Amino acid sequence: QLVLTQSPSASAPLGASVKLTCTLSSGHITYAIAWHQQQPEKGPRFLMNVRSDGSHNKGDGIPDRFSGSSSGTDRYLTISSLQSEDEADYYCQTWDTGIHVVFGGGTKVTVL
Amino acid sequence: EVQLVESGGGLVQPGRSLRLSCAASGFIFDYYALHWVRQAPGKGLEWVSGISWNSGSIGYAESVKGRFTISRDNAKNSLHLQMSGLTVEDTALYYCVRAAVGDGVDVWGQGTAVTVSS
């Protein structure tokens, strides 16, 4: 069964970096994922796709301080030079054969 | 500008039906799969249903299977979700989203709120 696992929360000081992890269930090591950001009281927005080789492509207007990487079944989102507006929920998402989509439980990022 | 605009949400009694719609613009509609994703108050994102570009492949979450029906009209650039047998657990903000073939969701609508309550 395809499952995405995320830590519930993460925090870092203003201007620092934070690295979020999304772990694919075993047997799905080749799967790509997408990262989405949801700021408080707003709808989600697409940040980037991250593939198993670590390559990633960002959505329009996503700042350079957002980057993606990969290792094994882990897919990462790194936010550098944290800004106050980066305080948000971050969801990873993948897709299975056919038309099924799976979301992780989300990570709440707090900027200290 | 790429846009997805949902409509049709509202307050409905348990057991009743509701039909959501999503109007797309700014992209070649039949190049993409489309999905409905919902978010209950204070909760995370939950995939509800998806449909391929030509309606040849359709899927539903277990929680809505047999009650919800997804459809699309490529001539009108529109997506629909017919919801029946609604329960309070279906109360959520419903988002229409786009996904390219072999890629993740990359465009979100602004959402339409569905409240199921007596």
mmCIF file with all atom_site columns, N, CA and C in Angstrom, chain A residues 32-104:
data_model
loop_
_atom_site.group_PDB
_atom_site.id
_atom_site.type_symbol
_atom_site.label_atom_id
_atom_site.label_alt_id
_atom_site.label_comp_id
_atom_site.label_asym_id
_atom_site.label_entity_id
_atom_site.label_seq_id
_atom_site.pdbx_PDB_ins_code
_atom_site.Cartn_x
_atom_site.Cartn_y
_atom_site.Cartn_z
_atom_site.occupancy
_atom_site.B_iso_or_equiv
_atom_site.pdbx_formal_charge
_atom_site.auth_seq_id
_atom_site.auth_comp_id
_atom_site.auth_asym_id
_atom_site.auth_atom_id
_atom_site.pdbx_PDB_model_num
ATOM 1   N N  . ALA A 1 32  ? 8.083  9.498  -7.566  1.00 0.00 ? 32  ALA A N  1
ATOM 2   C CA . ALA A 1 32  ? 8.243  10.941 -7.385  1.00 0.00 ? 32  ALA A CA 1
ATOM 3   C C  . ALA A 1 32  ? 7.145  11.443 -6.464  1.00 0.00 ? 32  ALA A C  1
ATOM 4   N N  . ILE A 1 33  ? 7.375  12.608 -5.908  1.00 0.00 ? 33  ILE A N  1
ATOM 5   C CA . ILE A 1 33  ? 6.346  13.249 -5.080  1.00 0.00 ? 33  ILE A CA 1
ATOM 6   C C  . ILE A 1 33  ? 6.236  14.718 -5.458  1.00 0.00 ? 33  ILE A C  1
ATOM 7   N N  . ALA A 1 34  ? 5.209  15.350 -4.959  1.00 0.00 ? 34  ALA A N  1
ATOM 8   C CA . ALA A 1 34  ? 5.058  16.797 -5.072  1.00 0.00 ? 34  ALA A CA 1
ATOM 9   C C  . ALA A 1 34  ? 4.958  17.374 -3.669  1.00 0.00 ? 34  ALA A C  1
ATOM 10  N N  . TRP A 1 35  ? 5.478  18.574 -3.501  1.00 0.00 ? 35  TRP A N  1
ATOM 11  C CA . TRP A 1 35  ? 5.341  19.324 -2.245  1.00 0.00 ? 35  TRP A CA 1
ATOM 12  C C  . TRP A 1 35  ? 4.356  20.471 -2.452  1.00 0.00 ? 35  TRP A C  1
ATOM 13  N N  . HIS A 1 36  ? 3.501  20.662 -1.455  1.00 0.00 ? 36  HIS A N  1
ATOM 14  C CA . HIS A 1 36  ? 2.533  21.751 -1.479  1.00 0.00 ? 36  HIS A CA 1
ATOM 15  C C  . HIS A 1 36  ? 2.595  22.519 -0.170  1.00 0.00 ? 36  HIS A C  1
ATOM 16  N N  . GLN A 1 37  ? 2.406  23.826 -0.259  1.00 0.00 ? 37  GLN A N  1
ATOM 17  C CA . GLN A 1 37  ? 2.416  24.688 0.918   1.00 0.00 ? 37  GLN A CA 1
ATOM 18  C C  . GLN A 1 37  ? 1.018  25.231 1.169   1.00 0.00 ? 37  GLN A C  1
ATOM 19  N N  . GLN A 1 38  ? 0.611  25.245 2.426   1.00 0.00 ? 38  GLN A N  1
ATOM 20  C CA . GLN A 1 38  ? -0.658 25.859 2.775   1.00 0.00 ? 38  GLN A CA 1
ATOM 21  C C  . GLN A 1 38  ? -0.432 26.832 3.921   1.00 0.00 ? 38  GLN A C  1
ATOM 22  N N  . GLN A 1 39  ? -0.425 28.110 3.601   1.00 0.00 ? 39  GLN A N  1
ATOM 23  C CA . GLN A 1 39  ? -0.299 29.147 4.620   1.00 0.00 ? 39  GLN A CA 1
ATOM 24  C C  . GLN A 1 39  ? -1.610 29.251 5.398   1.00 0.00 ? 39  GLN A C  1
ATOM 25  N N  . PRO A 1 40  ? -1.549 29.810 6.594   1.00 0.00 ? 40  PRO A N  1
ATOM 26  C CA . PRO A 1 40  ? -2.755 29.903 7.425   1.00 0.00 ? 40  PRO A CA 1
ATOM 27  C C  . PRO A 1 40  ? -3.905 30.592 6.706   1.00 0.00 ? 40  PRO A C  1
ATOM 28  N N  . GLU A 1 41  ? -5.052 29.970 6.771   1.00 0.00 ? 41  GLU A N  1
ATOM 29  C CA . GLU A 1 41  ? -6.296 30.508 6.199   1.00 0.00 ? 41  GLU A CA 1
ATOM 30  C C  . GLU A 1 41  ? -6.246 30.664 4.677   1.00 0.00 ? 41  GLU A C  1
ATOM 31  N N  . LYS A 1 42  ? -5.339 29.953 4.039   1.00 0.00 ? 42  LYS A N  1
ATOM 32  C CA . LYS A 1 42  ? -5.262 30.005 2.576   1.00 0.00 ? 42  LYS A CA 1
ATOM 33  C C  . LYS A 1 42  ? -5.374 28.600 1.992   1.00 0.00 ? 42  LYS A C  1
ATOM 34  N N  . GLY A 1 43  ? -5.612 28.526 0.690   1.00 0.00 ? 43  GLY A N  1
ATOM 35  C CA . GLY A 1 43  ? -5.613 27.246 0.011   1.00 0.00 ? 43  GLY A CA 1
ATOM 36  C C  . GLY A 1 43  ? -4.197 26.781 -0.267  1.00 0.00 ? 43  GLY A C  1
ATOM 37  N N  . PRO A 1 44  ? -4.037 25.494 -0.553  1.00 0.00 ? 44  PRO A N  1
ATOM 38  C CA . PRO A 1 44  ? -2.696 24.981 -0.872  1.00 0.00 ? 44  PRO A CA 1
ATOM 39  C C  . PRO A 1 44  ? -2.174 25.544 -2.194  1.00 0.00 ? 44  PRO A C  1
ATOM 40  N N  . ARG A 1 45  ? -0.844 25.566 -2.307  1.00 0.00 ? 45  ARG A N  1
ATOM 41  C CA . ARG A 1 45  ? -0.235 25.902 -3.575  1.00 0.00 ? 45  ARG A CA 1
ATOM 42  C C  . ARG A 1 45  ? 0.917  24.943 -3.843  1.00 0.00 ? 45  ARG A C  1
ATOM 43  N N  . PHE A 1 46  ? 1.088  24.605 -5.097  1.00 0.00 ? 46  PHE A N  1
ATOM 44  C CA . PHE A 1 46  ? 2.127  23.695 -5.526  1.00 0.00 ? 46  PHE A CA 1
ATOM 45  C C  . PHE A 1 46  ? 3.501  24.347 -5.411  1.00 0.00 ? 46  PHE A C  1
ATOM 46  N N  . LEU A 1 47  ? 4.445  23.624 -4.811  1.00 0.00 ? 47  LEU A N  1
ATOM 47  C CA . LEU A 1 47  ? 5.821  24.111 -4.719  1.00 0.00 ? 47  LEU A CA 1
ATOM 48  C C  . LEU A 1 47  ? 6.726  23.467 -5.763  1.00 0.00 ? 47  LEU A C  1
ATOM 49  N N  . MET A 1 48  ? 6.764  22.133 -5.774  1.00 0.00 ? 48  MET A N  1
ATOM 50  C CA . MET A 1 48  ? 7.672  21.446 -6.686  1.00 0.00 ? 48  MET A CA 1
ATOM 51  C C  . MET A 1 48  ? 7.401  19.955 -6.718  1.00 0.00 ? 48  MET A C  1
ATOM 52  N N  . ASN A 1 49  ? 7.873  19.341 -7.804  1.00 0.00 ? 49  ASN A N  1
ATOM 53  C CA . ASN A 1 49  ? 7.963  17.890 -7.886  1.00 0.00 ? 49  ASN A CA 1
ATOM 54  C C  . ASN A 1 49  ? 9.385  17.487 -7.519  1.00 0.00 ? 49  ASN A C  1
ATOM 55  N N  . VAL A 1 50  ? 9.545  16.365 -6.829  1.00 0.00 ? 50  VAL A N  1
ATOM 56  C CA . VAL A 1 50  ? 10.862 15.815 -6.518  1.00 0.00 ? 50  VAL A CA 1
ATOM 57  C C  . VAL A 1 50  ? 10.884 14.359 -6.958  1.00 0.00 ? 50  VAL A C  1
ATOM 58  N N  . ARG A 1 51  ? 11.871 14.011 -7.793  1.00 0.00 ? 51  ARG A N  1
ATOM 59  C CA . ARG A 1 51  ? 11.953 12.653 -8.326  1.00 0.00 ? 51  ARG A CA 1
ATOM 60  C C  . ARG A 1 51  ? 12.959 11.819 -7.539  1.00 0.00 ? 51  ARG A C  1
ATOM 61  N N  . SER A 1 52  ? 12.991 10.556 -7.818  1.00 0.00 ? 52  SER A N  1
ATOM 62  C CA . SER A 1 52  ? 13.843 9.648  -7.043  1.00 0.00 ? 52  SER A CA 1
ATOM 63  C C  . SER A 1 52  ? 15.326 9.930  -7.248  1.00 0.00 ? 52  SER A C  1
ATOM 64  N N  . ASP A 1 53  ? 15.672 10.561 -8.355  1.00 0.00 ? 53  ASP A N  1
ATOM 65  C CA . ASP A 1 53  ? 17.090 10.894 -8.590  1.00 0.00 ? 53  ASP A CA 1
ATOM 66  C C  . ASP A 1 53  ? 17.464 12.249 -7.995  1.00 0.00 ? 53  ASP A C  1
ATOM 67  N N  . GLY A 1 54  ? 16.506 12.875 -7.303  1.00 0.00 ? 54  GLY A N  1
ATOM 68  C CA . GLY A 1 54  ? 16.767 14.155 -6.661  1.00 0.00 ? 54  GLY A CA 1
ATOM 69  C C  . GLY A 1 54  ? 16.448 15.358 -7.538  1.00 0.00 ? 54  GLY A C  1
ATOM 70  N N  . SER A 1 55  ? 16.185 15.122 -8.799  1.00 0.00 ? 55  SER A N  1
ATOM 71  C CA . SER A 1 55  ? 15.838 16.251 -9.657  1.00 0.00 ? 55  SER A CA 1
ATOM 72  C C  . SER A 1 55  ? 14.487 16.812 -9.239  1.00 0.00 ? 55  SER A C  1
ATOM 73  N N  . HIS A 1 56  ? 14.332 18.097 -9.436  1.00 0.00 ? 56  HIS A N  1
ATOM 74  C CA . HIS A 1 56  ? 13.067 18.696 -9.043  1.00 0.00 ? 56  HIS A CA 1
ATOM 75  C C  . HIS A 1 56  ? 12.734 19.859 -9.976  1.00 0.00 ? 56  HIS A C  1
ATOM 76  N N  . ASN A 1 57  ? 11.460 20.121 -10.143 1.00 0.00 ? 57  ASN A N  1
ATOM 77  C CA . ASN A 1 57  ? 11.015 21.254 -10.933 1.00 0.00 ? 57  ASN A CA 1
ATOM 78  C C  . ASN A 1 57  ? 9.976  22.022 -10.116 1.00 0.00 ? 57  ASN A C  1
ATOM 79  N N  . LYS A 1 58  ? 10.205 23.310 -10.005 1.00 0.00 ? 58  LYS A N  1
ATOM 80  C CA . LYS A 1 58  ? 9.366  24.149 -9.153  1.00 0.00 ? 58  LYS A CA 1
ATOM 81  C C  . LYS A 1 58  ? 8.226  24.787 -9.918  1.00 0.00 ? 58  LYS A C  1
ATOM 82  N N  . GLY A 1 59  ? 7.210  25.146 -9.178  1.00 0.00 ? 59  GLY A N  1
ATOM 83  C CA . GLY A 1 59  ? 6.110  25.883 -9.758  1.00 0.00 ? 59  GLY A CA 1
ATOM 84  C C  . GLY A 1 59  ? 6.495  27.322 -10.036 1.00 0.00 ? 59  GLY A C  1
ATOM 85  N N  . ASP A 1 60  ? 5.647  27.995 -10.787 1.00 0.00 ? 60  ASP A N  1
ATOM 86  C CA . ASP A 1 60  ? 5.914  29.382 -11.146 1.00 0.00 ? 60  ASP A CA 1
ATOM 87  C C  . ASP A 1 60  ? 5.992  30.262 -9.904  1.00 0.00 ? 60  ASP A C  1
ATOM 88  N N  . GLY A 1 61  ? 7.021  31.076 -9.838  1.00 0.00 ? 61  GLY A N  1
ATOM 89  C CA . GLY A 1 61  ? 7.116  32.054 -8.764  1.00 0.00 ? 61  GLY A CA 1
ATOM 90  C C  . GLY A 1 61  ? 7.602  31.530 -7.429  1.00 0.00 ? 61  GLY A C  1
ATOM 91  N N  . ILE A 1 62  ? 8.003  30.270 -7.382  1.00 0.00 ? 62  ILE A N  1
ATOM 92  C CA . ILE A 1 62  ? 8.500  29.717 -6.120  1.00 0.00 ? 62  ILE A CA 1
ATOM 93  C C  . ILE A 1 62  ? 9.944  30.189 -5.920  1.00 0.00 ? 62  ILE A C  1
ATOM 94  N N  . PRO A 1 63  ? 10.235 30.806 -4.781  1.00 0.00 ? 63  PRO A N  1
ATOM 95  C CA . PRO A 1 63  ? 11.578 31.378 -4.560  1.00 0.00 ? 63  PRO A CA 1
ATOM 96  C C  . PRO A 1 63  ? 12.684 30.327 -4.582  1.00 0.00 ? 63  PRO A C  1
ATOM 97  N N  . ASP A 1 64  ? 13.894 30.787 -4.904  1.00 0.00 ? 64  ASP A N  1
ATOM 98  C CA . ASP A 1 64  ? 15.050 29.890 -4.980  1.00 0.00 ? 64  ASP A CA 1
ATOM 99  C C  . ASP A 1 64  ? 15.389 29.256 -3.641  1.00 0.00 ? 64  ASP A C  1
ATOM 100 N N  . ARG A 1 65  ? 14.943 29.853 -2.537  1.00 0.00 ? 65  ARG A N  1
ATOM 101 C CA . ARG A 1 65  ? 15.295 29.284 -1.245  1.00 0.00 ? 65  ARG A CA 1
ATOM 102 C C  . ARG A 1 65  ? 14.532 27.999 -0.941  1.00 0.00 ? 65  ARG A C  1
ATOM 103 N N  . PHE A 1 66  ? 13.611 27.630 -1.818  1.00 0.00 ? 66  PHE A N  1
ATOM 104 C CA . PHE A 1 66  ? 12.933 26.336 -1.714  1.00 0.00 ? 66  PHE A CA 1
ATOM 105 C C  . PHE A 1 66  ? 13.636 25.365 -2.662  1.00 0.00 ? 66  PHE A C  1
ATOM 106 N N  . SER A 1 67  ? 14.065 24.219 -2.117  1.00 0.00 ? 67  SER A N  1
ATOM 107 C CA . SER A 1 67  ? 14.709 23.231 -2.975  1.00 0.00 ? 67  SER A CA 1
ATOM 108 C C  . SER A 1 67  ? 14.305 21.832 -2.566  1.00 0.00 ? 67  SER A C  1
ATOM 109 N N  . GLY A 1 68  ? 14.486 20.884 -3.473  1.00 0.00 ? 68  GLY A N  1
ATOM 110 C CA . GLY A 1 68  ? 14.111 19.510 -3.204  1.00 0.00 ? 68  GLY A CA 1
ATOM 111 C C  . GLY A 1 68  ? 15.276 18.566 -3.428  1.00 0.00 ? 68  GLY A C  1
ATOM 112 N N  . SER A 1 69  ? 15.240 17.421 -2.755  1.00 0.00 ? 69  SER A N  1
ATOM 113 C CA . SER A 1 69  ? 16.256 16.396 -2.914  1.00 0.00 ? 69  SER A CA 1
ATOM 114 C C  . SER A 1 69  ? 15.656 15.052 -2.531  1.00 0.00 ? 69  SER A C  1
ATOM 115 N N  . SER A 1 70  ? 16.476 13.995 -2.699  1.00 0.00 ? 70  SER A N  1
ATOM 116 C CA . SER A 1 70  ? 15.945 12.645 -2.505  1.00 0.00 ? 70  SER A CA 1
ATOM 117 C C  . SER A 1 70  ? 17.046 11.710 -2.037  1.00 0.00 ? 70  SER A C  1
ATOM 118 N N  . SER A 1 71  ? 16.668 10.724 -1.218  1.00 0.00 ? 71  SER A N  1
ATOM 119 C CA . SER A 1 71  ? 17.584 9.675  -0.802  1.00 0.00 ? 71  SER A CA 1
ATOM 120 C C  . SER A 1 71  ? 16.775 8.439  -0.438  1.00 0.00 ? 71  SER A C  1
ATOM 121 N N  . GLY A 1 72  ? 16.954 7.369  -1.202  1.00 0.00 ? 72  GLY A N  1
ATOM 122 C CA . GLY A 1 72  ? 16.176 6.168  -0.948  1.00 0.00 ? 72  GLY A CA 1
ATOM 123 C C  . GLY A 1 72  ? 14.692 6.438  -1.060  1.00 0.00 ? 72  GLY A C  1
ATOM 124 N N  . THR A 1 73  ? 13.970 6.102  0.005   1.00 0.00 ? 73  THR A N  1
ATOM 125 C CA . THR A 1 73  ? 12.523 6.342  0.003   1.00 0.00 ? 73  THR A CA 1
ATOM 126 C C  . THR A 1 73  ? 12.167 7.705  0.608   1.00 0.00 ? 73  THR A C  1
ATOM 127 N N  . ASP A 1 74  ? 13.161 8.492  0.941   1.00 0.00 ? 74  ASP A N  1
ATOM 128 C CA . ASP A 1 74  ? 12.925 9.826  1.502   1.00 0.00 ? 74  ASP A CA 1
ATOM 129 C C  . ASP A 1 74  ? 12.992 10.895 0.420   1.00 0.00 ? 74  ASP A C  1
ATOM 130 N N  . ARG A 1 75  ? 12.035 11.788 0.499   1.00 0.00 ? 75  ARG A N  1
ATOM 131 C CA . ARG A 1 75  ? 12.003 12.978 -0.361  1.00 0.00 ? 75  ARG A CA 1
ATOM 132 C C  . ARG A 1 75  ? 12.016 14.196 0.565   1.00 0.00 ? 75  ARG A C  1
ATOM 133 N N  . TYR A 1 76  ? 12.843 15.173 0.207   1.00 0.00 ? 76  TYR A N  1
ATOM 134 C CA . TYR A 1 76  ? 13.063 16.296 1.095   1.00 0.00 ? 76  TYR A CA 1
ATOM 135 C C  . TYR A 1 76  ? 12.623 17.617 0.464   1.00 0.00 ? 76  TYR A C  1
ATOM 136 N N  . LEU A 1 77  ? 12.239 18.514 1.358   1.00 0.00 ? 77  LEU A N  1
ATOM 137 C CA . LEU A 1 77  ? 12.015 19.908 1.001   1.00 0.00 ? 77  LEU A CA 1
ATOM 138 C C  . LEU A 1 77  ? 12.857 20.739 1.957   1.00 0.00 ? 77  LEU A C  1
ATOM 139 N N  . THR A 1 78  ? 13.775 21.491 1.406   1.00 0.00 ? 78  THR A N  1
ATOM 140 C CA . THR A 1 78  ? 14.609 22.368 2.223   1.00 0.00 ? 78  THR A CA 1
ATOM 141 C C  . THR A 1 78  ? 14.214 23.816 1.972   1.00 0.00 ? 78  THR A C  1
ATOM 142 N N  . ILE A 1 79  ? 13.973 24.516 3.059   1.00 0.00 ? 79  ILE A N  1
ATOM 143 C CA . ILE A 1 79  ? 13.668 25.946 2.980   1.00 0.00 ? 79  ILE A CA 1
ATOM 144 C C  . ILE A 1 79  ? 14.834 26.676 3.629   1.00 0.00 ? 79  ILE A C  1
ATOM 145 N N  . SER A 1 80  ? 15.533 27.455 2.839   1.00 0.00 ? 80  SER A N  1
ATOM 146 C CA . SER A 1 80  ? 16.681 28.223 3.334   1.00 0.00 ? 80  SER A CA 1
ATOM 147 C C  . SER A 1 80  ? 16.238 29.645 3.641   1.00 0.00 ? 80  SER A C  1
ATOM 148 N N  . SER A 1 81  ? 17.028 30.318 4.482   1.00 0.00 ? 81  SER A N  1
ATOM 149 C CA . SER A 1 81  ? 16.736 31.715 4.825   1.00 0.00 ? 81  SER A CA 1
ATOM 150 C C  . SER A 1 81  ? 15.256 31.887 5.164   1.00 0.00 ? 81  SER A C  1
ATOM 151 N N  . LEU A 1 82  ? 14.823 31.146 6.162   1.00 0.00 ? 82  LEU A N  1
ATOM 152 C CA . LEU A 1 82  ? 13.410 31.138 6.540   1.00 0.00 ? 82  LEU A CA 1
ATOM 153 C C  . LEU A 1 82  ? 12.849 32.547 6.733   1.00 0.00 ? 82  LEU A C  1
ATOM 154 N N  . GLN A 1 83  ? 11.687 32.746 6.157   1.00 0.00 ? 83  GLN A N  1
ATOM 155 C CA . GLN A 1 83  ? 10.963 34.003 6.308   1.00 0.00 ? 83  GLN A CA 1
ATOM 156 C C  . GLN A 1 83  ? 9.695  33.754 7.116   1.00 0.00 ? 83  GLN A C  1
ATOM 157 N N  . SER A 1 84  ? 9.123  34.801 7.646   1.00 0.00 ? 84  SER A N  1
ATOM 158 C CA . SER A 1 84  ? 7.907  34.644 8.451   1.00 0.00 ? 84  SER A CA 1
ATOM 159 C C  . SER A 1 84  ? 6.768  34.050 7.611   1.00 0.00 ? 84  SER A C  1
ATOM 160 N N  . GLU A 1 85  ? 6.744  34.383 6.338   1.00 0.00 ? 85  GLU A N  1
ATOM 161 C CA . GLU A 1 85  ? 5.660  33.882 5.478   1.00 0.00 ? 85  GLU A CA 1
ATOM 162 C C  . GLU A 1 85  ? 5.809  32.396 5.135   1.00 0.00 ? 85  GLU A C  1
ATOM 163 N N  . ASP A 1 86  ? 6.936  31.811 5.532   1.00 0.00 ? 86  ASP A N  1
ATOM 164 C CA . ASP A 1 86  ? 7.124  30.375 5.312   1.00 0.00 ? 86  ASP A CA 1
ATOM 165 C C  . ASP A 1 86  ? 6.441  29.545 6.397   1.00 0.00 ? 86  ASP A C  1
ATOM 166 N N  . GLU A 1 87  ? 5.954  30.213 7.419   1.00 0.00 ? 87  GLU A N  1
ATOM 167 C CA . GLU A 1 87  ? 5.217  29.499 8.466   1.00 0.00 ? 87  GLU A CA 1
ATOM 168 C C  . GLU A 1 87  ? 3.909  28.994 7.848   1.00 0.00 ? 87  GLU A C  1
ATOM 169 N N  . ALA A 1 88  ? 3.795  27.683 7.758   1.00 0.00 ? 88  ALA A N  1
ATOM 170 C CA . ALA A 1 88  ? 2.698  27.081 7.005   1.00 0.00 ? 88  ALA A CA 1
ATOM 171 C C  . ALA A 1 88  ? 2.697  25.579 7.234   1.00 0.00 ? 88  ALA A C  1
ATOM 172 N N  . ASP A 1 89  ? 1.669  24.927 6.693   1.00 0.00 ? 89  ASP A N  1
ATOM 173 C CA . ASP A 1 89  ? 1.638  23.476 6.628   1.00 0.00 ? 89  ASP A CA 1
ATOM 174 C C  . ASP A 1 89  ? 2.192  23.051 5.273   1.00 0.00 ? 89  ASP A C  1
ATOM 175 N N  . TYR A 1 90  ? 2.991  22.002 5.292   1.00 0.00 ? 90  TYR A N  1
ATOM 176 C CA . TYR A 1 90  ? 3.587  21.493 4.071   1.00 0.00 ? 90  TYR A CA 1
ATOM 177 C C  . TYR A 1 90  ? 3.166  20.031 3.881   1.00 0.00 ? 90  TYR A C  1
ATOM 178 N N  . TYR A 1 91  ? 2.607  19.756 2.716   1.00 0.00 ? 91  TYR A N  1
ATOM 179 C CA . TYR A 1 91  ? 2.116  18.420 2.413   1.00 0.00 ? 91  TYR A CA 1
ATOM 180 C C  . TYR A 1 91  ? 2.901  17.822 1.246   1.00 0.00 ? 91  TYR A C  1
ATOM 181 N N  . CYS A 1 92  ? 3.258  16.560 1.398   1.00 0.00 ? 92  CYS A N  1
ATOM 182 C CA . CYS A 1 92  ? 3.777  15.854 0.238   1.00 0.00 ? 92  CYS A CA 1
ATOM 183 C C  . CYS A 1 92  ? 2.643  15.017 -0.365  1.00 0.00 ? 92  CYS A C  1
ATOM 184 N N  . GLN A 1 93  ? 2.805  14.709 -1.625  1.00 0.00 ? 93  GLN A N  1
ATOM 185 C CA . GLN A 1 93  ? 1.729  14.055 -2.370  1.00 0.00 ? 93  GLN A CA 1
ATOM 186 C C  . GLN A 1 93  ? 2.346  13.215 -3.476  1.00 0.00 ? 93  GLN A C  1
ATOM 187 N N  . THR A 1 94  ? 1.797  12.046 -3.718  1.00 0.00 ? 94  THR A N  1
ATOM 188 C CA . THR A 1 94  ? 2.267  11.219 -4.812  1.00 0.00 ? 94  THR A CA 1
ATOM 189 C C  . THR A 1 94  ? 1.081  10.603 -5.537  1.00 0.00 ? 94  THR A C  1
ATOM 190 N N  . TRP A 1 95  ? 1.374  9.809  -6.535  1.00 0.00 ? 95  TRP A N  1
ATOM 191 C CA . TRP A 1 95  ? 0.316  9.250  -7.348  1.00 0.00 ? 95  TRP A CA 1
ATOM 192 C C  . TRP A 1 95  ? 0.641  7.803  -7.671  1.00 0.00 ? 95  TRP A C  1
ATOM 193 N N  . ASP A 1 96  ? -0.382 6.992  -7.683  1.00 0.00 ? 96  ASP A N  1
ATOM 194 C CA . ASP A 1 96  ? -0.212 5.569  -7.928  1.00 0.00 ? 96  ASP A CA 1
ATOM 195 C C  . ASP A 1 96  ? -0.664 5.236  -9.340  1.00 0.00 ? 96  ASP A C  1
ATOM 196 N N  . THR A 1 97  ? -0.539 3.973  -9.703  1.00 0.00 ? 97  THR A N  1
ATOM 197 C CA . THR A 1 97  ? -1.012 3.555  -11.012 1.00 0.00 ? 97  THR A CA 1
ATOM 198 C C  . THR A 1 97  ? -2.504 3.833  -11.114 1.00 0.00 ? 97  THR A C  1
ATOM 199 N N  . GLY A 1 98  ? -2.912 4.129  -12.303 1.00 0.00 ? 98  GLY A N  1
ATOM 200 C CA . GLY A 1 98  ? -4.302 4.510  -12.453 1.00 0.00 ? 98  GLY A CA 1
ATOM 201 C C  . GLY A 1 98  ? -4.468 5.972  -12.104 1.00 0.00 ? 98  GLY A C  1
ATOM 202 N N  . ILE A 1 99  ? -5.388 6.251  -11.260 1.00 0.00 ? 99  ILE A N  1
ATOM 203 C CA . ILE A 1 99  ? -5.759 7.647  -11.050 1.00 0.00 ? 99  ILE A CA 1
ATOM 204 C C  . ILE A 1 99  ? -5.785 8.002  -9.569  1.00 0.00 ? 99  ILE A C  1
ATOM 205 N N  . HIS A 1 100 ? -5.097 7.203  -8.743  1.00 0.00 ? 100 HIS A N  1
ATOM 206 C CA . HIS A 1 100 ? -5.130 7.456  -7.314  1.00 0.00 ? 100 HIS A CA 1
ATOM 207 C C  . HIS A 1 100 ? -4.033 8.408  -6.876  1.00 0.00 ? 100 HIS A C  1
ATOM 208 N N  . VAL A 1 101 ? -4.400 9.304  -5.986  1.00 0.00 ? 101 VAL A N  1
ATOM 209 C CA . VAL A 1 101 ? -3.485 10.285 -5.422  1.00 0.00 ? 101 VAL A CA 1
ATOM 210 C C  . VAL A 1 101 ? -3.417 10.054 -3.915  1.00 0.00 ? 101 VAL A C  1
ATOM 211 N N  . VAL A 1 102 ? -2.227 10.239 -3.371  1.00 0.00 ? 102 VAL A N  1
ATOM 212 C CA . VAL A 1 102 ? -2.021 10.017 -1.940  1.00 0.00 ? 102 VAL A CA 1
ATOM 213 C C  . VAL A 1 102 ? -1.354 11.255 -1.344  1.00 0.00 ? 102 VAL A C  1
ATOM 214 N N  . PHE A 1 103 ? -1.824 11.674 -0.184  1.00 0.00 ? 103 PHE A N  1
ATOM 215 C CA . PHE A 1 103 ? -1.213 12.790 0.544   1.00 0.00 ? 103 PHE A CA 1
ATOM 216 C C  . PHE A 1 103 ? -0.583 12.283 1.830   1.00 0.00 ? 103 PHE A C  1
ATOM 217 N N  . GLY A 1 104 ? 0.506  12.930 2.221   1.00 0.00 ? 104 GLY A N  1
ATOM 218 C CA . GLY A 1 104 ? 1.029  12.733 3.553   1.00 0.00 ? 104 GLY A CA 1
ATOM 219 C C  . GLY A 1 104 ? 0.204  13.514 4.552   1.00 0.00 ? 104 GLY A C  1
#
